Coordinates of C-alpha atoms in Angstrom, one line a residue:
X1 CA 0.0 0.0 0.0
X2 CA 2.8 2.5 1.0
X3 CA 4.9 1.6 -1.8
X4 CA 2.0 1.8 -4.1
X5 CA 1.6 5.7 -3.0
X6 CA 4.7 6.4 -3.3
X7 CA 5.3 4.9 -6.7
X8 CA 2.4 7.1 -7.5
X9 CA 3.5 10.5 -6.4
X10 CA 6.8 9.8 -7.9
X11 CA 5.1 9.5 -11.2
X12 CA 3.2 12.3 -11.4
X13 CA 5.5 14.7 -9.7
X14 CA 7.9 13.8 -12.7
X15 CA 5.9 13.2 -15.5
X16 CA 4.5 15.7 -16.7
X17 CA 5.1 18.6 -13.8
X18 CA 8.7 18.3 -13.0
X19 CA 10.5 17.6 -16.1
X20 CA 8.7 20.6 -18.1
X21 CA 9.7 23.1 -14.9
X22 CA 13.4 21.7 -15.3
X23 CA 13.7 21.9 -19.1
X24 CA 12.1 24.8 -19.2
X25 CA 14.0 26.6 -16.7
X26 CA 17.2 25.4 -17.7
X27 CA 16.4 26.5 -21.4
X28 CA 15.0 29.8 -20.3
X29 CA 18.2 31.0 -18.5
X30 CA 20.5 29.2 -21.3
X31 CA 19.0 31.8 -23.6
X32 CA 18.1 34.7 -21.4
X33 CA 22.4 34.4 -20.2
X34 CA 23.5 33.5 -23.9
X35 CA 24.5 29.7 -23.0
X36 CA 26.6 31.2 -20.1
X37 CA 27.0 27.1 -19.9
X38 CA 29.4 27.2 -23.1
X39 CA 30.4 30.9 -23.4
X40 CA 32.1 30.9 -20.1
X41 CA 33.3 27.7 -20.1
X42 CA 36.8 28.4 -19.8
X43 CA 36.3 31.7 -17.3
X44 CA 34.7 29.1 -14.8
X45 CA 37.8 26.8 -14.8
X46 CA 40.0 30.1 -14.4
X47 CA 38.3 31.7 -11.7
X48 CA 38.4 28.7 -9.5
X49 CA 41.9 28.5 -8.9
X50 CA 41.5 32.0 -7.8
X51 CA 42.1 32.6 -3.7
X52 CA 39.9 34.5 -1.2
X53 CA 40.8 38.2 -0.6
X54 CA 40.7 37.8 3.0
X55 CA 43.2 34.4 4.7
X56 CA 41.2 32.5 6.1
X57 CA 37.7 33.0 3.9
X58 CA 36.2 30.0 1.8
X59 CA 37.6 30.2 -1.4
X60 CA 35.7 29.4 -4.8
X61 CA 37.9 26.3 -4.7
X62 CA 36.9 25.2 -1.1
X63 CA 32.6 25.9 -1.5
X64 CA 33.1 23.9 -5.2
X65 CA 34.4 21.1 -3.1
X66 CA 32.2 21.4 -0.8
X67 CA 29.1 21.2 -3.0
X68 CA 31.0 18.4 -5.3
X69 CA 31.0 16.3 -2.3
X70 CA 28.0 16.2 -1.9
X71 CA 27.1 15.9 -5.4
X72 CA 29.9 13.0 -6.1
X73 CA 28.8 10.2 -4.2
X74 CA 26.2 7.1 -4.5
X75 CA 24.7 9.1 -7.2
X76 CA 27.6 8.6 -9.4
X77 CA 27.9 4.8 -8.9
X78 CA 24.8 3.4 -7.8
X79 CA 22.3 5.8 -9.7
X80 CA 24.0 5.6 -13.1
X81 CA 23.4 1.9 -12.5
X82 CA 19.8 2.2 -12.2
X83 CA 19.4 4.0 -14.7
X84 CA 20.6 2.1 -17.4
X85 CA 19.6 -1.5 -15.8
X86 CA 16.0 -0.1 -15.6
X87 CA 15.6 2.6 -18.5
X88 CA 18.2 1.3 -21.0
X89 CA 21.6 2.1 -22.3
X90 CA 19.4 5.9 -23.4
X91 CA 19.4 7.2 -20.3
X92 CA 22.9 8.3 -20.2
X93 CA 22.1 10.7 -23.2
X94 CA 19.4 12.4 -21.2
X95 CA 21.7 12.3 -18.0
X96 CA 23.9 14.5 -20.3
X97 CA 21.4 16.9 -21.8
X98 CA 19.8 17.5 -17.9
X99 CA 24.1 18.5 -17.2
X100 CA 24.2 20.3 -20.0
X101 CA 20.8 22.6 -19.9
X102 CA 21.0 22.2 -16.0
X103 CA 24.8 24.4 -16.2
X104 CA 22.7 27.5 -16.5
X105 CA 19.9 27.1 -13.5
X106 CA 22.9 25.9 -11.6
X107 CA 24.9 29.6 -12.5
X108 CA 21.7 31.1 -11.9
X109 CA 20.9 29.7 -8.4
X110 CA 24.4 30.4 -7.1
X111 CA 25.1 33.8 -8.4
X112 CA 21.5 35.2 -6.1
X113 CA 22.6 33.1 -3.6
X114 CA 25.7 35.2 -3.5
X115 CA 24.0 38.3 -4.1
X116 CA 21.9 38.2 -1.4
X117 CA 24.1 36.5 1.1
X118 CA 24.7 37.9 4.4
X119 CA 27.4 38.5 6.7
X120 CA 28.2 37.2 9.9
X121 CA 29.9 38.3 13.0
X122 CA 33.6 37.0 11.8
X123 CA 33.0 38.7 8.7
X124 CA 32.3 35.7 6.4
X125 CA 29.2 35.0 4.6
X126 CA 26.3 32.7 4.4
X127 CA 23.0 32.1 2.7
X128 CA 21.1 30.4 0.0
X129 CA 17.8 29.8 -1.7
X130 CA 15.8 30.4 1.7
X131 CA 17.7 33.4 2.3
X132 CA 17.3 34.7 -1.4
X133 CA 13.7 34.0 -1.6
X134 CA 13.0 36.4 1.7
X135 CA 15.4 38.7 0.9
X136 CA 14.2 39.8 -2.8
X137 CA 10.6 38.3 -2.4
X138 CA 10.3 39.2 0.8
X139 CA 8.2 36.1 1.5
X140 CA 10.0 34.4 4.7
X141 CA 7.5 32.2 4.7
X142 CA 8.3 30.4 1.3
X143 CA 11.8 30.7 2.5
X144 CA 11.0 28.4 5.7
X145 CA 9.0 26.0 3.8
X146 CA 12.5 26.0 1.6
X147 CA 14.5 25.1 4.4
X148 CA 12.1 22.4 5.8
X149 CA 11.8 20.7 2.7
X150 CA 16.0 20.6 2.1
X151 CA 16.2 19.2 5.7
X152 CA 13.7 16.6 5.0
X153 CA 15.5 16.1 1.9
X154 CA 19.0 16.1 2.8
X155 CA 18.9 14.8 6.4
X156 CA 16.1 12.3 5.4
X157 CA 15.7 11.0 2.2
X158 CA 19.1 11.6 0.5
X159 CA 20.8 10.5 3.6
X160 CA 18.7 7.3 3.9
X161 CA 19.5 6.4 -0.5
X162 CA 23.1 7.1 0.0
X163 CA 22.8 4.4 3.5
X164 CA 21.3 2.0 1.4
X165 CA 23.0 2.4 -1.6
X166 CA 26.4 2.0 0.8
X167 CA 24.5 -1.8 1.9
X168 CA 23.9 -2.6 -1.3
X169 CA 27.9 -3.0 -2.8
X170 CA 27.6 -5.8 0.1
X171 CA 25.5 -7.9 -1.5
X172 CA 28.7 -9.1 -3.9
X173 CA 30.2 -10.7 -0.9
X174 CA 29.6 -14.5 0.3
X175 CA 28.5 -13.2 4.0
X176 CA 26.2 -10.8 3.1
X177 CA 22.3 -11.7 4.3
X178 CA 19.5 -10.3 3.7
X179 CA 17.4 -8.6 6.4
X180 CA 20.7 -8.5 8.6
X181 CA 23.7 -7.5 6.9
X182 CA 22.2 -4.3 6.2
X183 CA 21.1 -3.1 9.8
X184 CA 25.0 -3.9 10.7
X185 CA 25.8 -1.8 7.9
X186 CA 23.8 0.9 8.9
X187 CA 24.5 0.9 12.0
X188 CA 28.3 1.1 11.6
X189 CA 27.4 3.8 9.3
X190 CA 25.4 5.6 12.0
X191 CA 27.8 5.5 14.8
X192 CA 30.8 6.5 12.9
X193 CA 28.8 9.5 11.4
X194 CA 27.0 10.4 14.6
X195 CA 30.7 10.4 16.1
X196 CA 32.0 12.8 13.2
X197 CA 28.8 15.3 13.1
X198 CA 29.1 15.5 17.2
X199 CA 32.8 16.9 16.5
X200 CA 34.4 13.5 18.1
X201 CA 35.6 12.6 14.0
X202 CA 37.4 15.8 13.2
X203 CA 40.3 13.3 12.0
X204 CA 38.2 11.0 10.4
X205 CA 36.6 14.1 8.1
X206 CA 39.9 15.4 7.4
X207 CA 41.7 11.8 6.1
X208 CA 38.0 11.4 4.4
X209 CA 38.5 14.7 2.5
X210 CA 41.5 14.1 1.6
X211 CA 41.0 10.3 0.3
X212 CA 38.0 11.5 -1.7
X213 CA 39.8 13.7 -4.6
X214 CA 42.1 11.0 -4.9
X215 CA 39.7 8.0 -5.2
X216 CA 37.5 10.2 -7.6
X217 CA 40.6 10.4 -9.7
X218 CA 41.6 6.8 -9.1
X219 CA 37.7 5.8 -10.1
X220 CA 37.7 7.5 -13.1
X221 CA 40.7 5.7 -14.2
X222 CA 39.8 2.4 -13.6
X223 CA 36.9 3.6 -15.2
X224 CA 39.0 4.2 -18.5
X225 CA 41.0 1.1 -18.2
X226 CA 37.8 -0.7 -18.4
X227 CA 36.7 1.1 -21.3
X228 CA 39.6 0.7 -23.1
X229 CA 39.5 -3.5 -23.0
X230 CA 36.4 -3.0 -24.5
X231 CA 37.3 -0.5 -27.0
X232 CA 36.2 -2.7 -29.7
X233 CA 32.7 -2.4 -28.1
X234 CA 32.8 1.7 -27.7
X235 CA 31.2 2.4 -31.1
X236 CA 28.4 0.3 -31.1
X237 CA 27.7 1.3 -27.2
X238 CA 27.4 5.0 -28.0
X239 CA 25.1 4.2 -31.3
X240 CA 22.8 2.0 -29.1
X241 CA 22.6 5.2 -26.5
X242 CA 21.1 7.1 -29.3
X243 CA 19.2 4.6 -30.7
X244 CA 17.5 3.9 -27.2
X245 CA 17.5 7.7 -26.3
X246 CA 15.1 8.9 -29.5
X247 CA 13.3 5.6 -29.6
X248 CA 10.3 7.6 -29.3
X249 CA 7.4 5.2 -29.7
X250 CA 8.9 3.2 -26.3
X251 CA 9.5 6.5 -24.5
X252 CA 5.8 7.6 -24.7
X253 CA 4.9 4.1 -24.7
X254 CA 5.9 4.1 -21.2
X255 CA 7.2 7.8 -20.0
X256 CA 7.4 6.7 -16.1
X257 CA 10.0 3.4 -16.8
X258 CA 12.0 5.3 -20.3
X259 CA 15.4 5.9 -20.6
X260 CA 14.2 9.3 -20.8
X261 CA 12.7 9.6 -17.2
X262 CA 15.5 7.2 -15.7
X263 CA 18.3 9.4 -17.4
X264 CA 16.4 13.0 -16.0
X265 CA 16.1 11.7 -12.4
X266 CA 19.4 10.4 -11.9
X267 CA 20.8 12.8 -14.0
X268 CA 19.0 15.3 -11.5
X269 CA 19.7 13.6 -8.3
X270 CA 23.4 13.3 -9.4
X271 CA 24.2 16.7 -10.5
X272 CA 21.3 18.9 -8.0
X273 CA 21.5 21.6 -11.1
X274 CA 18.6 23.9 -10.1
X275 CA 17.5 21.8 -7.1
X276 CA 19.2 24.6 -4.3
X277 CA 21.3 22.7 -2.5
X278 CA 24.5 24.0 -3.8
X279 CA 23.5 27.7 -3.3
X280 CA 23.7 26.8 0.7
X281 CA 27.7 26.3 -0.2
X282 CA 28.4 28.9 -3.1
X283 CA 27.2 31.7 -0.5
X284 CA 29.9 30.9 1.8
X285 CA 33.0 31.9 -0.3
X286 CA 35.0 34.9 -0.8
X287 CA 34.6 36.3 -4.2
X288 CA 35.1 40.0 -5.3
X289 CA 32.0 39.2 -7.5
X290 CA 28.9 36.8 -7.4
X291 CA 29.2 35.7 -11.2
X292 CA 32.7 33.8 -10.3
X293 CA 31.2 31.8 -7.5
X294 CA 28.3 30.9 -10.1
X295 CA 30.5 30.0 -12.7
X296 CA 32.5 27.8 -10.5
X297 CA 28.9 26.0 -9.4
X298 CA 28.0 25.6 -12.9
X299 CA 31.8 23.5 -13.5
X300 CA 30.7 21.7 -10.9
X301 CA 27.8 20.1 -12.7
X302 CA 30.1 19.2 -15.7
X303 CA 31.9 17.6 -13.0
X304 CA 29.8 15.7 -12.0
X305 CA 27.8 14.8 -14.8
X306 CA 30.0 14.7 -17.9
X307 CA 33.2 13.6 -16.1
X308 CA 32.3 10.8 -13.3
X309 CA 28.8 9.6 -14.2
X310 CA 30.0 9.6 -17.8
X311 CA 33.0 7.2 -16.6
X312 CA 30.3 4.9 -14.9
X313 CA 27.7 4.7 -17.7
X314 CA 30.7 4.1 -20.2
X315 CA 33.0 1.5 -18.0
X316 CA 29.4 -0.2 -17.3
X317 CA 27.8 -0.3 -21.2
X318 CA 31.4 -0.8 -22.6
X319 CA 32.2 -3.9 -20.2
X320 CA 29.6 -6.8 -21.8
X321 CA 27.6 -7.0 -19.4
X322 CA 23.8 -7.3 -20.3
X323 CA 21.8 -4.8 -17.7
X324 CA 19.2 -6.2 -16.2
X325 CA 16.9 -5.3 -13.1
X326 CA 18.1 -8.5 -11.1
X327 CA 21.5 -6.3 -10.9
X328 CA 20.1 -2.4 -11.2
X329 CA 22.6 -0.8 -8.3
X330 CA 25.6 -1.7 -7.1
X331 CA 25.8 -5.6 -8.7
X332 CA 26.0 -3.6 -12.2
X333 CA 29.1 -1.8 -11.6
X334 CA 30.9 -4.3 -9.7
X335 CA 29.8 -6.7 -12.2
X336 CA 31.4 -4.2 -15.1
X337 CA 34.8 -3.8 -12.8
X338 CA 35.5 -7.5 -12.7
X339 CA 35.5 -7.8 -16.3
X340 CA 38.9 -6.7 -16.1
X341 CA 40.0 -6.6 -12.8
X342 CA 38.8 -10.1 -11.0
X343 CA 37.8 -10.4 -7.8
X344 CA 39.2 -6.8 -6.9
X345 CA 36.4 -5.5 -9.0
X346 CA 34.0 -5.4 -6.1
X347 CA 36.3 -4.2 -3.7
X348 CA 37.4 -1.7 -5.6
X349 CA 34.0 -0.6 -5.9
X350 CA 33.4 -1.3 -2.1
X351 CA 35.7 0.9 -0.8
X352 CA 34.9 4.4 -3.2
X353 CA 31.1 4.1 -2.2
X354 CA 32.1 3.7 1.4
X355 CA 34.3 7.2 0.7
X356 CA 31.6 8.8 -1.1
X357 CA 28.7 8.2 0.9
X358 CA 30.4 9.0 3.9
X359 CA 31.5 12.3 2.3
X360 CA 27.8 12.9 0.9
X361 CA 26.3 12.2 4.8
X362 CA 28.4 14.6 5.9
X363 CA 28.2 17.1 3.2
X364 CA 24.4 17.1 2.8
X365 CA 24.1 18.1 6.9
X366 CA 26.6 20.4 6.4
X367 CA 23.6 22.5 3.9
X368 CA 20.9 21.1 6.7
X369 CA 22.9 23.6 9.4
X370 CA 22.5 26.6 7.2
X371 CA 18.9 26.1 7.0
X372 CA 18.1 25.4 10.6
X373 CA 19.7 28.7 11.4
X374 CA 17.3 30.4 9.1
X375 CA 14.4 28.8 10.6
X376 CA 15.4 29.7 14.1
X377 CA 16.7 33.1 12.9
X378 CA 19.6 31.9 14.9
X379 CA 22.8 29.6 15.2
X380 CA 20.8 26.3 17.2
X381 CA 21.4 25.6 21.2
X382 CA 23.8 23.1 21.6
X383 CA 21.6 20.9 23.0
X384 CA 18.7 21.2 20.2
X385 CA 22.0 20.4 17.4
X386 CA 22.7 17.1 19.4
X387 CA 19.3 16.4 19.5
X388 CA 19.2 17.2 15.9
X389 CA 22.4 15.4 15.0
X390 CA 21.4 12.0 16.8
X391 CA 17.6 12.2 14.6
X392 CA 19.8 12.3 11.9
X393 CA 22.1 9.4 12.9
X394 CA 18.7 6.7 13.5
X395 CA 17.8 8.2 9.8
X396 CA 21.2 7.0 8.6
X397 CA 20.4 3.6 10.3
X398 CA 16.5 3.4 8.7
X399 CA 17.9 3.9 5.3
X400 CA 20.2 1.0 5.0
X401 CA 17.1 -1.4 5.7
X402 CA 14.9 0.2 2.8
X403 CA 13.9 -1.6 -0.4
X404 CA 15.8 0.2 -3.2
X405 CA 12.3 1.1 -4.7
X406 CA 11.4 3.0 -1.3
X407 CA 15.0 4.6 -1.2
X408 CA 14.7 6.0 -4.7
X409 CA 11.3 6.8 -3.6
X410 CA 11.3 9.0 -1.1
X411 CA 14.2 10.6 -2.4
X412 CA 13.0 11.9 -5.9
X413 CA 9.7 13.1 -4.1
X414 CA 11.8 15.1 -2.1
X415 CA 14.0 16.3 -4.0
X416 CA 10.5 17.4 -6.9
X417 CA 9.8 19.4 -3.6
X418 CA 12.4 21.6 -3.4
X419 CA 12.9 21.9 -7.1
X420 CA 9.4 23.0 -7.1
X421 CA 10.2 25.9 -4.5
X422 CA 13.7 27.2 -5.6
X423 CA 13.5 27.1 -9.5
X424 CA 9.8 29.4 -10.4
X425 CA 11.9 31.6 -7.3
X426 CA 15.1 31.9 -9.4
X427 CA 13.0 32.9 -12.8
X428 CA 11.1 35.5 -10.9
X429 CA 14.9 36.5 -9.7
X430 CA 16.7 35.8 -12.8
X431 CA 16.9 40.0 -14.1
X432 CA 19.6 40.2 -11.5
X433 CA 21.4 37.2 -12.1
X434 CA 21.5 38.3 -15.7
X435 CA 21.8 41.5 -15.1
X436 CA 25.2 41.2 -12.8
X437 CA 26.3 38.6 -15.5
X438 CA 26.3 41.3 -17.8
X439 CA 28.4 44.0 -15.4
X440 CA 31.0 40.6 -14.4
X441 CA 32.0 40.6 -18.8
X442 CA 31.7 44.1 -18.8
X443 CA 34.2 44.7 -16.3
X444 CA 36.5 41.9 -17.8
X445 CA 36.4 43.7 -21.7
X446 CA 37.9 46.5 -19.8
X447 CA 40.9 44.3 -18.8
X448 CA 39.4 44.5 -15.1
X449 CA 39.1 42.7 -12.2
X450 CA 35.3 42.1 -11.5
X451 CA 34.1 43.8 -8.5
X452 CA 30.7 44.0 -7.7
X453 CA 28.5 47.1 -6.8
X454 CA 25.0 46.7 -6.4
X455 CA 24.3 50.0 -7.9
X456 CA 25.6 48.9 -10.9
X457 CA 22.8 46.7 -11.4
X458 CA 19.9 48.8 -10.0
X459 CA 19.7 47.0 -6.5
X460 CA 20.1 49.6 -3.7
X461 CA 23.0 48.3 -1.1
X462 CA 20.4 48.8 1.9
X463 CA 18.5 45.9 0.3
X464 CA 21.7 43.7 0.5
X465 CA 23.3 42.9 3.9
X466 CA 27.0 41.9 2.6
X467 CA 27.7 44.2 -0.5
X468 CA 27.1 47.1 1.6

């Protein structure tokens, strides 16, 4: 019965509502910034190796990796799986068009969300969708119904997919069983994340964060060593992706199971282009002009997207095995690693989702901090944060015990719910992200160094609580 509901609202919160908002959005700002995606391409890779103004401050570099870390995790792995062992070897095409379209929401988002950040005591900055949505619509109470529904999002149902999808890579190994295994699982999981988020795991976060961009790098290629035994395979996997992807007659034959649908919800759960999450991160560095921290957001969705889950979908289509549903998730990928590497495959596999869920539990309450503080309209008691914190830890534990259909579930509904709140808020906003897009290539035809000035877009600095 539960399952049947939520199978329900998933399907109709996707097809037809939320993919029309996302594709119209994204295509919308693509032409209202002039494909800001591609004409700035380069200017986004340049600007984030550029260093805060103040020592100390979050640089661009430090709120991209931030944001990536939450965005590179199970998503990457286990999603990409599921798409293709349940929508066909065509959803990888739509994955890239969500990526591609999704760049500009994505610059759009975090550019107001550094707009209309605000400064704290120390002098550094914070905000996000919530804050932007009272600030310039002056409607706090769409901003608080923002923040509820990213905490229920983040905390709950992102946090309980990435426990489950951690369980699942078990499932290659002889003692893994069913309905016991995965409560261990998540209970390890629990107690080692409680431990870090109650500031007992400062070492453990550090090592973590430091171990990620190396097994990212390291994933990707064993990714292209896979790919490359099966080169002999690569032309006819990337004519069957287009095949499947405009095999129209099946897509509308079927909207809720196509490649299509598959490839739009992982690609969006993957990525989080227009979704608001990363906003909650971009607002938190040190820029001398909003456009650079949303051109650094919007690399962060090629990252994601086009790089890693590219890498998956490829190593995965290219390796002979036959998708099937038997093996959607984690069996798919480990499956695809073994092919060349043996019985390492899996334990390969194993040990980057245990680093990138643990990095994406940590990262998504990191953006579940920002918003409690803007529902409270101050930082949290210690005691109501612990209280907080240990919620979230029995969450962590409930997820790993889910069916993957209730996982994915509860996850895309959630995540519909926030897109639903933060993207018609960034079009009704989207003038000043425009607007200071156009001042940010002004001021660099003049050989300057962007700074922003409110003025200069017709916002008046008493409106704004940082670029006073």
């Amino acid at each position: 019965m539960i399952m049947t509901i939520l199978d329900g609202l998933d399907s109709f919160l996707y097809y037809p509502v939320l993919i029309i908002v996302l594709l119209a959005a994204g295509l919308y700002f693509s032409v209202r910034t002039g494909f800001v995606q591609f004409r700035l391409f380069g200017e986004s890779i340049r600007v984030v190796a550029e260093k805060p103004a103040k020592d100390g401050s979050v640089s661009s570099f430090q709120a991209l990796m931030v944001s990536t870390a939450s965005r590179v995790g199970t998503g990457n792995i286990i999603g990409v799986s599921t798409a293709i062992c349940l929508g066909g070897f065509g959803a990888a095409f739509w994955m890239w068009v969500i990526a591609l379209i999704g760049g500009a929401s994505a610059f759009v988002e975090s550019t107001l969300a550094q707009v209309y950040k605000r400064k704290d005591p120390n002098g550094d900055s914070y905000g996000g969708p919530a804050y932007y949505i009272e600030s310039a619509l002056h409607n706090r109470g769409l901003g608080v119904a923002f923040a509820v529904s990213l905490i229920l999002t983040y905390a709950g149902g992102f946090n309980m997919l990435a426990s489950y999808n951690l369980q699942d890579t078990f499932k290659a190994y002889s003692f893994y069983t069913p309905g016991v295994t995965p409560w261990i699982i998540g209970a390890i999981l629990a107690v080692l994340v409680g431990w870090c988020i109650m500031g007992g795991g400062k070492r453990v976060v550090k090592a973590t964060s430091t171990l990620v961009p190396i097994m990212g790098v390291l994933y990707v290629a064993v990714s292209l060593v896979v790919i490359l035994f099966h080169i002999n395979l690569v032309p006819g996997v990337f004519a069957e992706i287009f095949r499947n992807a405009f095999d129209f007659q099946a897509i509308f034959g079927g909207v809720a199971g196509s490649c299509m649908m598959y490839g739009i919800k992982r690609g969006l759960y993957s990525n989080e282009a227009g979704v608001g999450s990363a906003p909650n991160a971009a607002a938190a560095a040190d820029v001398s002009h909003p456009v650079k921290q949303g051109l650094v957001q919007m690399l962060s969705v090629f990252i994601d997207t086009l790089l890693i889950c590219t890498a998956t979908a490829l190593m995965c289509m290219c390796s002979g095995v036959t998708p099937t549903a038997d093996i959607a998730g984690a069996q798919y990928v480990q499956q695809s690693v073994s092919s060349v590497l043996g019985g390492f495959g899996p334990i390969f596999i194993t040990i980057a989702m245990v680093l990138f869920a643990f990095t994406t539990l940590l990262g998504n309450l990191y953006y579940c901090d920002n918003c409690l503080a803007f529902i409270l309209k101050k930082t949290p008691s210690k005691q109501f944060m612990t209280g907080f914190r240990i919620i979230a830890a029995l969450v962590i534990f409930v997820g790993a015990g889910l069916s993957m259909a209730a996982a994915w579930d509860i996850a895309d509904i959630l995540m519909a719910v926030m897109c639903f709140i933060n993207l018609p808020a960034c079009i009704v906003l989207s003038k000043v992200a425009i607007d200071a897009c156009k001042d940010y290539e002004k001021q660099k035809s003049e050989g300057k160094n962007p700074v922003f000035h409110a003025r200069d877009i017709g916002l008046e600095d008493a409106g704004l609580d940082y670029w006073q």
